[in-house]
Amino acid sequence: MGFLKLFSRSSAAVQKLPSGSFTVDRDGNIVASTVSSSYPADLLREISREVLTLFRDARAAQVPMTEFNIHFASLQVTARELRGGAIVFLSPKTTATSH
Amino acid sequence: MEQRHKVLLLDDDPELLEMYKEMLGQLPSRPEVHTATTGPRALALLDAEPFRLMICDLKMPKMDGLQVLAIVRRRFPELRTVVMTAVQDEEFRSRAYALGVDLFWLKPDTHQNMQMFLECLESLLGRDHEGGFRGVQSKSLMDIIQMECLSQSSTVMRITRGSLVGKIWIQGGELIDAEAEGARGEAAFRRILEWKSGTFENLPAEPDRERTIHKSVNGLLLEMAQALDEIANPDPASMEDAEHRKTVWRLSTLTREGADWVVTAPDKGKPEGWGTESEAELGRWMKQMMETCRRLSEKIEAGPLSHVQGKTIERRLVLMPWTDKSFLVAWPLDADPGKLLEQTKKLTASWDS
C-alpha cells in the first residue's frame, strides 16, 4: 500500500488559537502581552481592533460597556475597558471546558 | 434516471486529490467528484452549483481548512462536511466539531481504515432529496419518535441539525424530557420537531432522568402537527387576537424571569423591544456587535459565536444569537452572573416559542 504513504506528508501549518492576555491602548497599540510570540502579531492587532470597535460601538449606542465576554465555540475573549484602551484575556476552550 | 450526488474534495496536494477522486468515484452511489486545491476555489465551486458533500483537508496555505469550514457552515448549512487530516490534535478535532462538521477523520494509514472511511462517506451520501433524517431518510422526526415509543424503547435520541443539538429522552416508550437551544421540556420538544432535516443517533437510556413532560407523546405530536399546519395556512381573522395574546405572554415572561428589558433583532425586519423604548438603536447596535464578532471569529478561526456577556455601570447584558434573529437581554447588576446564561436561554426559549 505504498500510495498510503502520501497521506502522511506534512504541509502548511494550521493556526493555533491564541492564549494569554494583552493590553491595548486607545490607539490600538499593544502595550504588553503574554500571548506566545509564535502567534502572529497582525492577528493580535486584529483582535485589539475589533475589541476597541465593540467598546466604541457600545458608547455610540448609549450603552457604554465596562466589560465584554465573548464566547465563541473554541475561544473565550474577555475584554475590560481600560482608560479608552482595553485589557484582553484569550482562553481557548477544550472539549472538557466548553459548554 | 437517478441523479448522482456531487462531492467536492479540497486539498492542496493535486496528487492526493487525483487518488481520492479515483477512490470516491468507485463508491456504490457513483458520486460525481470535483476537486479544488485552494479554499477560494472550493467556495467558488460551491457557489456555482449544489454539492452534497465536501471533504476538506486542514493544513493548507493561505486559507486553512477551519477557515473554509467556518464560511461553508454559514453559507451552505445543508452541505455535509468531512475533515480528513493528518493533524492529530484534540484542539482541532474539537474546533472542527464545534463548527458542525459531520465527520473528523485522520488520514487513513491502513487499507482497513480506508475501507471504513469510504463506508462512512457512502452513508453520508444517503439519498434524501427532500429533507428527512439521516439513516431514515423517508421518515420525518415525528415518525421516528412515534416508532421509538410504539416499540416501548428506552433511549436518548441525540438530534443534530448543523450546529444545533437537541436531545429527547424516551423511557419505556414514554417521552419524558427534551432539551434544545437552551429550552427544556415541551418547549424544547416542539423546537426540535420544527427541524426538517438533520441527523440523529440513539444513546444509552438514562432511567434516572427527571421527567418534565407529562403529556402523551401522541397528544404532543398532534398539537405540533396542528401548529405547523396553522403556520402554513394562517387564518387572518384570528391573527389580531393571537398578536394580543403574544404581547401579554411576552410581558409576563419578562417579569417572571426578572429581566429589565429584552430586544430581539431579526436578521431581516425591524427590531422589537419590551421594557425599553430604544429598540431601534439597540437593534442596530446588536447587529453591529454580531457583525464584529463574526469578523473576529473568521479572522482568528474561533468558531461560531455562542453568546456575549457584558457589563455597564447599570446592568448586565447578554447577547444571544438565535436561529434567524438575536436577543439582547438586560439584567439587574445584582443578578448572579453564573446563572445569567441559563436564565437568558430560558427566557429566549419561552419567548420564541
XYZ file of N, CA, C and O in Angstrom, chain B residues 98-288:
764
model
N -17.052 21.694 16.656
C -17.774 22.901 17.092
C -18.332 23.660 15.892
O -19.342 24.339 15.988
N -17.646 23.551 14.767
C -18.149 24.213 13.556
C -19.309 23.441 12.934
O -19.953 23.918 12.020
N -19.540 22.234 13.414
C -20.681 21.448 12.920
C -20.321 20.485 11.805
O -21.194 20.107 11.026
N -19.038 20.073 11.699
C -18.716 19.107 10.637
C -19.332 17.749 10.989
O -19.570 17.446 12.151
N -19.610 16.966 9.953
C -20.244 15.667 10.173
C -19.242 14.606 10.602
O -19.596 13.669 11.307
N -18.016 14.726 10.137
C -17.050 13.672 10.418
C -15.640 14.245 10.422
O -15.288 15.058 9.559
N -14.859 13.841 11.426
C -13.453 14.234 11.502
C -12.654 12.941 11.433
O -12.829 12.066 12.280
N -11.837 12.794 10.426
C -11.164 11.520 10.214
C -9.673 11.763 9.982
O -9.302 12.592 9.163
N -8.853 11.027 10.727
C -7.415 11.116 10.478
C -7.121 10.408 9.165
O -7.715 9.371 8.874
N -6.224 10.961 8.377
C -5.962 10.388 7.056
C -5.644 8.904 7.193
O -4.784 8.522 7.984
N -6.351 8.067 6.449
C -6.219 6.623 6.623
C -4.802 6.150 6.350
O -4.194 6.565 5.371
N -4.305 5.273 7.241
C -2.958 4.755 7.026
C -2.960 3.240 6.823
O -1.915 2.631 6.662
N -4.120 2.629 6.853
C -4.194 1.197 6.542
C -5.353 0.986 5.580
O -6.255 1.831 5.476
N -5.313 -0.150 4.916
C -6.370 -0.447 3.950
C -7.734 -0.545 4.651
O -8.744 -0.046 4.165
N -7.702 -1.163 5.850
C -8.936 -1.337 6.627
C -9.558 0.012 6.989
O -10.762 0.228 6.854
N -8.671 0.900 7.441
C -9.104 2.239 7.824
C -9.712 2.975 6.623
O -10.732 3.665 6.727
N -9.070 2.795 5.498
C -9.564 3.427 4.269
C -10.951 2.887 3.910
O -11.853 3.641 3.548
N -11.142 1.566 4.059
C -12.439 0.961 3.752
C -13.518 1.546 4.651
O -14.606 1.881 4.207
N -13.174 1.669 5.966
C -14.155 2.219 6.913
C -14.510 3.650 6.542
O -15.654 4.065 6.597
N -13.488 4.398 6.159
C -13.713 5.794 5.787
C -14.664 5.875 4.591
O -15.616 6.662 4.579
N -14.409 5.016 3.597
C -15.262 5.044 2.397
C -16.701 4.642 2.743
O -17.660 5.210 2.198
N -16.842 3.700 3.671
C -18.207 3.311 4.081
C -18.923 4.472 4.757
O -20.113 4.716 4.538
N -18.187 5.222 5.595
C -18.787 6.395 6.253
C -19.231 7.419 5.208
O -20.310 8.005 5.299
N -18.370 7.617 4.201
C -18.715 8.589 3.164
C -19.969 8.148 2.423
O -20.860 8.955 2.142
N -20.055 6.862 2.131
C -21.212 6.354 1.401
C -22.484 6.602 2.215
O -23.513 6.996 1.668
N -22.385 6.403 3.538
C -23.598 6.613 4.344
C -23.929 8.099 4.438
O -25.087 8.484 4.486
N -22.892 8.960 4.435
C -23.171 10.399 4.448
C -23.813 10.859 3.142
O -24.477 11.888 3.090
N -23.574 10.099 2.094
C -24.150 10.475 0.800
C -25.577 9.948 0.640
O -26.091 9.955 -0.460
N -26.195 9.503 1.735
C -27.559 8.948 1.688
C -28.468 9.696 0.724
O -28.244 10.862 0.421
N -29.498 9.024 0.276
C -30.264 9.597 -0.838
C -31.501 10.376 -0.409
O -32.580 10.139 -0.916
N -31.376 11.287 0.558
C -32.568 12.066 0.939
C -32.638 13.335 0.115
O -31.899 14.271 0.348
N -33.517 13.363 -0.849
C -33.630 14.529 -1.722
C -34.485 15.631 -1.111
O -34.296 16.790 -1.370
N -35.473 15.254 -0.299
C -36.400 16.278 0.192
C -36.429 16.295 1.710
O -37.486 16.127 2.326
N -35.307 16.482 2.336
C -35.248 16.545 3.791
C -35.344 15.176 4.399
O -35.164 14.160 3.728
N -35.631 15.112 5.687
C -35.658 13.830 6.369
C -34.423 13.703 7.218
O -33.547 14.566 7.203
N -34.361 12.621 7.971
C -33.248 12.441 8.898
C -32.338 11.342 8.416
O -32.781 10.300 7.955
N -31.054 11.626 8.518
C -30.062 10.715 8.003
C -30.219 9.322 8.592
O -30.370 9.167 9.793
N -30.213 8.334 7.760
C -30.362 6.972 8.243
C -31.788 6.499 8.009
O -32.030 5.370 7.692
N -32.749 7.398 8.172
C -34.163 7.051 7.954
C -34.725 8.164 7.072
O -35.604 8.907 7.467
N -34.195 8.268 5.849
C -34.457 9.454 5.054
C -35.907 9.717 4.683
O -36.322 10.834 4.535
N -36.701 8.647 4.502
C -38.054 8.920 4.033
C -38.987 9.242 5.199
O -40.154 9.500 5.010
N -38.479 9.207 6.432
C -39.339 9.444 7.603
C -39.071 10.817 8.188
O -37.943 11.299 8.191
N -40.138 11.404 8.738
C -39.942 12.655 9.460
C -39.535 12.304 10.884
O -39.664 11.153 11.322
N -39.102 13.332 11.619
C -38.705 13.085 13.004
C -39.909 12.611 13.825
O -39.777 11.788 14.725
N -41.098 13.139 13.479
C -42.324 12.695 14.177
C -42.494 11.188 14.032
O -42.815 10.491 14.989
N -42.279 10.690 12.788
C -42.416 9.237 12.553
C -41.421 8.462 13.405
O -41.758 7.435 13.994
N -40.181 8.978 13.430
C -39.133 8.241 14.141
C -39.465 8.163 15.635
O -39.349 7.111 16.257
N -39.930 9.279 16.199
C -40.256 9.289 17.634
C -41.434 8.352 17.910
O -41.434 7.593 18.877
N -42.420 8.404 17.020
C -43.571 7.507 17.188
C -43.138 6.045 17.166
O -43.588 5.238 17.978
N -42.204 5.739 16.272
C -41.727 4.353 16.171
C -41.020 3.935 17.451
O -41.219 2.836 17.963
N -40.192 4.859 17.983
C -39.467 4.549 19.229
C -40.449 4.298 20.374
O -40.266 3.407 21.188
N -41.511 5.122 20.419
C -42.471 4.991 21.520
C -43.324 3.728 21.352
O -43.588 3.018 22.322
N -43.724 3.471 20.109
C -44.556 2.279 19.870
C -43.801 0.995 20.209
O -44.384 0.032 20.684
N -42.475 1.028 19.990
C -41.716 -0.191 20.289
C -41.265 -0.235 21.749
O -40.407 -1.038 22.105
N -41.854 0.672 22.572
C -41.579 0.673 24.028
C -40.094 0.839 24.326
O -39.573 0.276 25.294
N -39.404 1.601 23.503
C -37.960 1.763 23.671
C -37.616 2.587 24.901
O -38.431 3.388 25.385
N -36.399 2.396 25.385
C -35.811 3.301 26.358
C -34.519 3.783 25.749
O -33.597 2.996 25.527
N -34.455 5.048 25.436
C -33.282 5.569 24.741
C -33.194 7.079 24.904
O -34.154 7.727 25.328
N -32.025 7.602 24.570
C -31.883 9.057 24.469
C -31.554 9.334 23.003
O -30.566 8.818 22.483
N -32.405 10.110 22.345
C -32.139 10.447 20.942
C -31.396 11.769 20.896
O -31.869 12.768 21.441
N -30.249 11.753 20.251
C -29.477 12.984 20.092
C -29.653 13.432 18.652
O -29.279 12.717 17.718
N -30.258 14.607 18.489
C -30.581 15.070 17.140
C -29.724 16.288 16.823
O -29.615 17.217 17.626
N -29.127 16.270 15.648
C -28.240 17.371 15.270
C -28.714 17.966 13.961
O -29.026 17.247 13.020
N -28.777 19.275 13.944
C -29.066 19.948 12.678
C -28.054 21.083 12.542
O -28.171 22.110 13.221
N -27.035 20.898 11.717
C -25.937 21.865 11.633
C -25.307 21.995 13.003
O -24.920 21.009 13.619
N -25.239 23.242 13.517
C -24.615 23.427 14.827
C -25.622 23.263 15.967
O -25.274 23.352 17.134
N -26.905 23.027 15.633
C -27.920 22.865 16.681
C -27.948 21.414 17.167
O -27.887 20.495 16.366
N -28.043 21.260 18.468
C -28.093 19.903 19.028
C -29.276 19.821 19.995
O -29.490 20.723 20.808
N -30.053 18.765 19.873
C -31.171 18.563 20.792
C -31.171 17.130 21.300
O -30.568 16.250 20.670
N -31.795 16.919 22.448
C -31.894 15.555 22.975
C -33.319 15.268 23.399
O -34.005 16.161 23.926
N -33.747 14.034 23.155
C -35.085 13.613 23.575
C -34.925 12.342 24.401
O -34.273 11.393 23.943
N -35.500 12.345 25.602
C -35.381 11.173 26.475
C -36.673 10.352 26.385
O -37.775 10.899 26.603
N -36.536 9.086 26.033
C -37.695 8.186 25.959
C -37.439 7.047 26.934
O -36.365 6.437 26.913
N -38.410 6.797 27.810
C -38.238 5.740 28.807
C -39.435 4.804 28.738
O -40.573 5.234 28.966
N -39.195 3.546 28.415
C -40.273 2.568 28.320
C -41.380 3.007 27.364
O -42.560 2.779 27.627
N -40.990 3.635 26.273
C -41.972 4.058 25.272
C -42.651 5.387 25.599
O -43.517 5.836 24.859
N -42.266 6.012 26.712
C -42.887 7.306 27.058
C -41.872 8.428 26.923
O -40.713 8.286 27.326
N -42.348 9.521 26.373
C -41.492 10.691 26.227
C -41.403 11.367 27.591
O -42.432 11.751 28.165
N -40.183 11.518 28.131
C -40.112 12.083 29.484
C -39.427 13.452 29.541
O -39.702 14.262 30.406
N -38.539 13.729 28.594
C -37.858 15.028 28.660
C -37.254 15.364 27.303
O -37.048 14.483 26.455
N -36.967 16.643 27.104
C -36.287 17.085 25.887
C -35.471 18.322 26.231
O -35.786 19.045 27.185
N -34.450 18.543 25.441
C -33.559 19.680 25.689
C -33.058 20.180 24.336
O -32.606 19.371 23.523
N -33.183 21.481 24.073
C -32.648 22.028 22.818
C -32.567 23.533 22.911
O -33.464 24.177 23.465
N -31.505 24.089 22.369
C -31.335 25.532 22.250
C -31.663 26.260 23.554
O -32.320 27.299 23.558
N -31.265 25.695 24.663
C -31.466 26.367 25.942
C -32.830 26.100 26.558
O -33.079 26.479 27.698
N -33.729 25.462 25.809
C -35.061 25.181 26.352
C -35.113 23.745 26.863
O -34.277 22.912 26.488
N -36.088 23.465 27.732
C -36.235 22.113 28.250
C -37.710 21.739 28.243
O -38.575 22.604 28.254
N -37.989 20.471 28.238
C -39.371 20.002 28.320
C -40.106 20.177 27.004
O -39.521 20.038 25.920
N -41.411 20.516 27.122
C -42.248 20.598 25.914
C -41.733 21.627 24.909
O -41.780 21.412 23.703
N -41.260 22.786 25.448
C -40.780 23.846 24.545
C -39.625 23.320 23.694
O -39.550 23.577 22.487
N -38.721 22.557 24.333
C -37.570 22.017 23.605
C -38.033 20.976 22.582
O -37.550 20.939 21.454
N -38.997 20.154 22.989
C -39.517 19.114 22.096
C -40.120 19.747 20.827
O -39.857 19.327 19.708
N -40.885 20.818 21.052
C -41.509 21.499 19.898
C -40.431 22.069 18.975
O -40.542 22.010 17.766
N -39.418 22.653 19.617
C -38.360 23.271 18.824
C -37.664 22.216 17.948
O -37.422 22.432 16.770
N -37.375 21.081 18.534
C -36.684 20.020 17.774
C -37.561 19.559 16.607
O -37.090 19.339 15.500
N -38.878 19.439 16.873
C -39.761 18.938 15.808
C -39.874 19.912 14.635
O -40.319 19.536 13.560
N -39.483 21.165 14.880
C -39.534 22.125 13.772
C -38.381 21.912 12.792
O -38.393 22.424 11.690
N -37.345 21.160 13.235
C -36.226 20.906 12.336
C -36.668 19.916 11.272
O -37.147 18.832 11.581
N -36.462 20.290 10.020
C -36.982 19.423 8.951
C -35.970 18.375 8.500
O -36.306 17.416 7.835
N -34.714 18.605 8.809
C -33.716 17.612 8.426
C -32.603 17.629 9.450
O -32.524 18.536 10.263
N -31.754 16.632 9.392
C -30.648 16.565 10.345
C -30.171 15.137 10.491
O -30.411 14.295 9.635
N -29.464 14.904 11.581
C -29.016 13.540 11.842
C -29.441 13.176 13.256
O -29.665 14.058 14.075
N -29.583 11.897 13.506
C -29.871 11.528 14.886
C -29.127 10.260 15.231
O -28.750 9.487 14.364
N -28.864 10.103 16.510
C -28.246 8.859 16.968
C -28.920 8.464 18.275
O -29.416 9.328 19.016
N -28.944 7.186 18.539
C -29.528 6.695 19.783
C -28.431 6.487 20.807
O -27.476 5.765 20.544
N -28.578 7.139 21.946
C -27.610 6.980 23.024
C -28.227 6.059 24.075
O -29.447 5.859 24.092
N -27.407 5.543 24.984
C -27.971 4.662 26.014
C -29.035 5.379 26.853
O -28.950 6.596 27.066
N -30.016 4.618 27.304
C -31.116 5.198 28.097
C -30.582 5.777 29.407
O -29.542 5.349 29.903
N -31.287 6.784 29.923
C -30.921 7.362 31.224
C -32.154 7.251 32.117
O -32.950 8.186 32.208
N -32.345 6.101 32.757
C -33.577 5.876 33.516
C -33.785 6.863 34.669
O -34.911 7.074 35.111
N -32.684 7.476 35.163
C -32.826 8.393 36.297
C -33.145 9.821 35.870
O -33.222 10.717 36.713
N -33.297 10.038 34.592
C -33.571 11.391 34.110
C -34.891 11.909 34.691
O -35.909 11.204 34.661
N -34.851 13.143 35.182
C -36.063 13.738 35.774
C -37.125 13.942 34.690
O -36.811 14.396 33.586
N -38.368 13.629 34.994
C -39.428 13.752 33.992
C -39.961 15.177 33.980
O -40.353 15.700 35.023
N -39.965 15.807 32.815
C -40.528 17.165 32.718
C -41.720 17.189 31.766
O -42.456 18.157 31.708
N -41.882 16.119 30.972
C -43.004 16.083 30.019
C -44.007 15.051 30.521
O -43.663 13.875 30.712
N -45.229 15.502 30.746
C -46.229 14.584 31.289
C -47.351 14.289 30.294
O -48.174 13.422 30.517
N -47.370 15.060 29.192
C -48.404 14.786 28.179
C -48.013 13.537 27.398
O -46.828 13.203 27.309
N -49.021 12.917 26.782
C -48.704 11.727 25.989
C -47.991 12.169 24.705
O -48.214 13.273 24.196
N -47.140 11.302 24.209
C -46.378 11.664 23.011
C -47.321 11.898 21.824
O -47.124 12.836 21.037
N -48.377 11.110 21.744
C -49.306 11.295 20.618
C -50.024 12.634 20.702
O -50.235 13.306 19.696
N -50.387 13.025 21.938
C -51.042 14.321 22.133
C -50.126 15.449 21.695
O -50.543 16.364 20.973
N -48.870 15.362 22.106
C -47.911 16.417 21.745
C -47.666 16.457 20.243
O -47.595 17.524 19.644
N -47.540 15.276 19.641
C -47.298 15.230 18.198
C -48.490 15.798 17.430
O -48.331 16.503 16.436
N -49.700 15.521 17.947
C -50.904 16.049 17.294
C -50.928 17.579 17.386
O -51.159 18.277 16.398
N -50.658 18.098 18.605
C -50.619 19.567 18.792
C -49.612 20.193 17.837
O -49.860 21.217 17.225
N -48.459 19.539 17.738
C -47.387 20.072 16.903
C -47.792 20.063 15.433
O -47.558 21.026 14.710
N -48.424 18.979 15.022
C -48.851 18.885 13.622
C -49.874 19.979 13.315
O -49.829 20.622 12.261
N -50.803 20.227 14.292
C -51.806 21.280 14.082
C -51.135 22.648 13.999
O -51.460 23.470 13.152
N -50.167 22.883 14.910
C -49.488 24.177 14.930
C -48.748 24.419 13.614
O -48.820 25.499 13.034
N -48.071 23.373 13.121
C -47.342 23.525 11.860
C -48.310 23.790 10.709
O -48.036 24.573 9.815
N -49.481 23.157 10.788
C -50.496 23.354 9.765
C -51.015 24.796 9.783
O -51.192 25.427 8.755
N -51.227 25.327 11.025
C -51.722 26.710 11.138
C -50.703 27.709 10.618
O -51.044 28.699 10.005
N -49.421 27.416 10.876
C -48.376 28.322 10.384
C -48.393 28.327 8.855
O -48.274 29.357 8.208
N -48.598 27.143 8.280
C -48.604 27.040 6.818
C -49.847 27.687 6.209
O -49.805 28.247 5.126
N -50.994 27.653 6.932
C -52.245 28.231 6.419
C -52.866 29.162 7.465
O -53.821 28.802 8.125
N -52.316 30.367 7.670
C -52.827 31.233 8.730
C -54.254 31.731 8.458
O -54.612 31.979 7.311
N -55.036 31.872 9.544
C -56.394 32.377 9.432
C -56.364 33.869 9.771
O -56.100 34.236 10.915
N -56.636 34.773 8.806
C -56.475 36.216 9.042
C -57.315 36.720 10.226
O -56.900 37.612 10.948
N -58.527 36.160 10.440
C -59.411 36.646 11.495
C -58.811 36.448 12.888
O -59.052 37.241 13.797
N -58.030 35.393 13.033
C -57.504 35.116 14.373
C -56.139 35.757 14.618
O -55.599 35.691 15.699
N -55.594 36.401 13.589
C -54.234 36.939 13.700
C -54.130 38.030 14.769
O -53.198 38.043 15.566
N -55.124 38.961 14.811
C -55.061 40.094 15.739
C -55.111 39.602 17.178
O -54.322 40.036 18.030
N -56.007 38.664 17.424
C -56.166 38.097 18.754
C -54.869 37.398 19.184
O -54.400 37.547 20.310
N -54.282 36.685 18.247
C -53.041 35.962 18.542
C -51.932 36.940 18.890
O -51.146 36.704 19.798
N -51.865 38.073 18.180
C -50.849 39.086 18.454
C -50.989 39.624 19.873
O -50.013 39.803 20.588
N -52.259 39.874 20.289
C -52.510 40.405 21.631
C -52.067 39.395 22.689
O -51.389 39.742 23.658
N -52.419 38.138 22.459
C -52.040 37.103 23.425
C -50.514 36.985 23.527
O -49.951 36.807 24.586
N -49.871 37.172 22.361
C -48.416 37.072 22.331
C -47.794 38.195 23.164
O -46.849 37.992 23.919
N -48.369 39.401 23.032
C -47.862 40.553 23.785
C -47.953 40.298 25.286
O -46.990 40.511 26.023
N -49.130 39.839 25.724
C -49.335 39.584 27.156
C -48.367 38.503 27.628
O -47.726 38.628 28.677
N -48.218 37.482 26.824
C -47.346 36.368 27.191
C -45.894 36.847 27.344
O -45.207 36.533 28.289
N -45.464 37.677 26.403
C -44.077 38.133 26.427
C -43.808 39.014 27.649
O -42.770 38.879 28.299
N -44.762 39.875 27.949
C -44.566 40.749 29.120
C -44.500 39.914 30.395
O -43.697 40.185 31.287
N -45.361 38.898 30.465
C -45.359 38.075 31.676
C -44.051 37.272 31.782
O -43.506 37.100 32.852
N -43.521 36.851 30.641
C -42.250 36.116 30.658
C -41.131 36.993 31.196
O -40.333 36.587 32.040
N -41.127 38.227 30.699
C -40.092 39.184 31.099
C -40.113 39.407 32.606
O -39.097 39.342 33.296
N -41.297 39.644 33.128
C -41.449 39.927 34.562
C -41.071 38.696 35.387
O -40.376 38.805 36.379
N -41.571 37.530 34.925
C -41.358 36.312 35.694
C -39.868 35.990 35.834
O -39.400 35.596 36.879
N -39.114 36.211 34.769
C -37.685 35.848 34.810
C -36.823 36.914 35.483
O -35.661 36.687 35.759
N -37.387 38.119 35.687
C -36.644 39.163 36.413
C -35.730 40.010 35.549
O -34.833 40.682 36.058
N -35.930 39.987 34.220
C -35.097 40.815 33.343
C -35.634 42.238 33.306
O -36.816 42.473 33.559
N -34.744 43.204 33.000
C -35.183 44.598 32.899
C -35.812 44.881 31.539
O -36.843 45.519 31.436
N -35.142 44.437 30.509
C -35.715 44.597 29.172
C -35.130 43.570 28.194
O -34.108 42.959 28.477
N -35.826 43.431 27.077
C -35.376 42.487 26.034
C -35.548 43.161 24.677
O -36.538 43.859 24.452
N -34.584 42.984 23.821
C -34.751 43.434 22.431
C -34.445 42.237 21.531
O -33.479 41.515 21.770
N -35.283 42.018 20.545
C -34.979 40.969 19.576
C -34.782 41.649 18.222
O -35.560 42.515 17.852
N -33.712 41.261 17.556
C -33.424 41.845 16.243
C -33.408 40.730 15.211
O -32.487 39.909 15.205
N -34.444 40.667 14.352
C -34.424 39.626 13.313
C -33.374 39.951 12.252
O -32.986 41.113 12.098
N -32.895 38.910 11.560
C -31.906 39.152 10.506
C -32.466 40.128 9.471
O -31.761 40.972 8.950
N -33.760 39.940 9.179
C -34.414 40.883 8.253
C -35.623 41.435 8.977
O -36.365 40.675 9.598
N -35.840 42.733 8.882
C -37.010 43.319 9.529
C -36.634 44.157 10.731
O -35.464 44.279 11.083
N -37.690 44.721 11.369
C -37.479 45.687 12.452
C -37.234 44.992 13.784
O -37.850 43.973 14.069
N -36.396 45.604 14.641
C -36.239 45.038 15.986
C -37.489 45.292 16.828
O -38.234 46.240 16.568
N -37.706 44.434 17.808
C -38.833 44.580 18.722
C -38.278 44.686 20.127
O -37.321 43.981 20.464
N -38.845 45.549 20.938
C -38.323 45.677 22.297
C -39.418 45.593 23.327
O -40.572 45.957 23.069
N -39.086 45.088 24.505
C -40.021 45.009 25.623
C -39.312 45.535 26.851
O -38.238 45.061 27.198
N -39.899 46.582 27.475
C -39.275 47.174 28.656
C -38.300 48.280 28.293
O -37.661 48.854 29.160
N -38.148 48.601 27.018
C -37.281 49.705 26.593
C -37.920 50.396 25.395
O -38.681 49.773 24.649
N -37.601 51.688 25.258
C -38.136 52.386 24.082
C -37.051 52.605 23.036
O -37.284 53.229 22.016
N -35.843 52.125 23.329
C -34.739 52.364 22.383
C -34.479 51.153 21.507
O -33.331 50.865 21.162
N -35.540 50.410 21.180
C -35.291 49.153 20.466
C -34.608 49.356 19.113
O -33.792 48.532 18.701
N -34.935 50.487 18.432
C -34.341 50.683 17.104
C -32.823 50.843 17.231
O -32.054 50.193 16.517
N -32.407 51.711 18.170
C -30.982 51.959 18.359
C -30.262 50.700 18.878
O -29.186 50.346 18.403
N -30.915 50.041 19.836
C -30.300 48.820 20.398
C -30.220 47.725 19.335
O -29.250 46.981 19.270
N -31.256 47.646 18.504
C -31.267 46.652 17.427
C -30.104 46.875 16.471
O -29.438 45.929 16.055
N -29.850 48.159 16.149
C -28.715 48.468 15.259
C -27.400 48.050 15.912
O -26.531 47.454 15.290
N -27.302 48.348 17.205
C -26.065 48.019 17.930
C -25.853 46.503 17.987
O -24.740 46.016 17.809
N -26.961 45.771 18.194
C -26.852 44.309 18.237
C -26.291 43.773 16.923
O -25.434 42.902 16.901
N -26.803 44.344 15.814
C -26.328 43.865 14.507
C -24.850 44.199 14.327
O -24.091 43.393 13.782
N -24.452 45.385 14.815
C -23.030 45.752 14.718
C -22.184 44.765 15.529
O -21.143 44.295 15.079
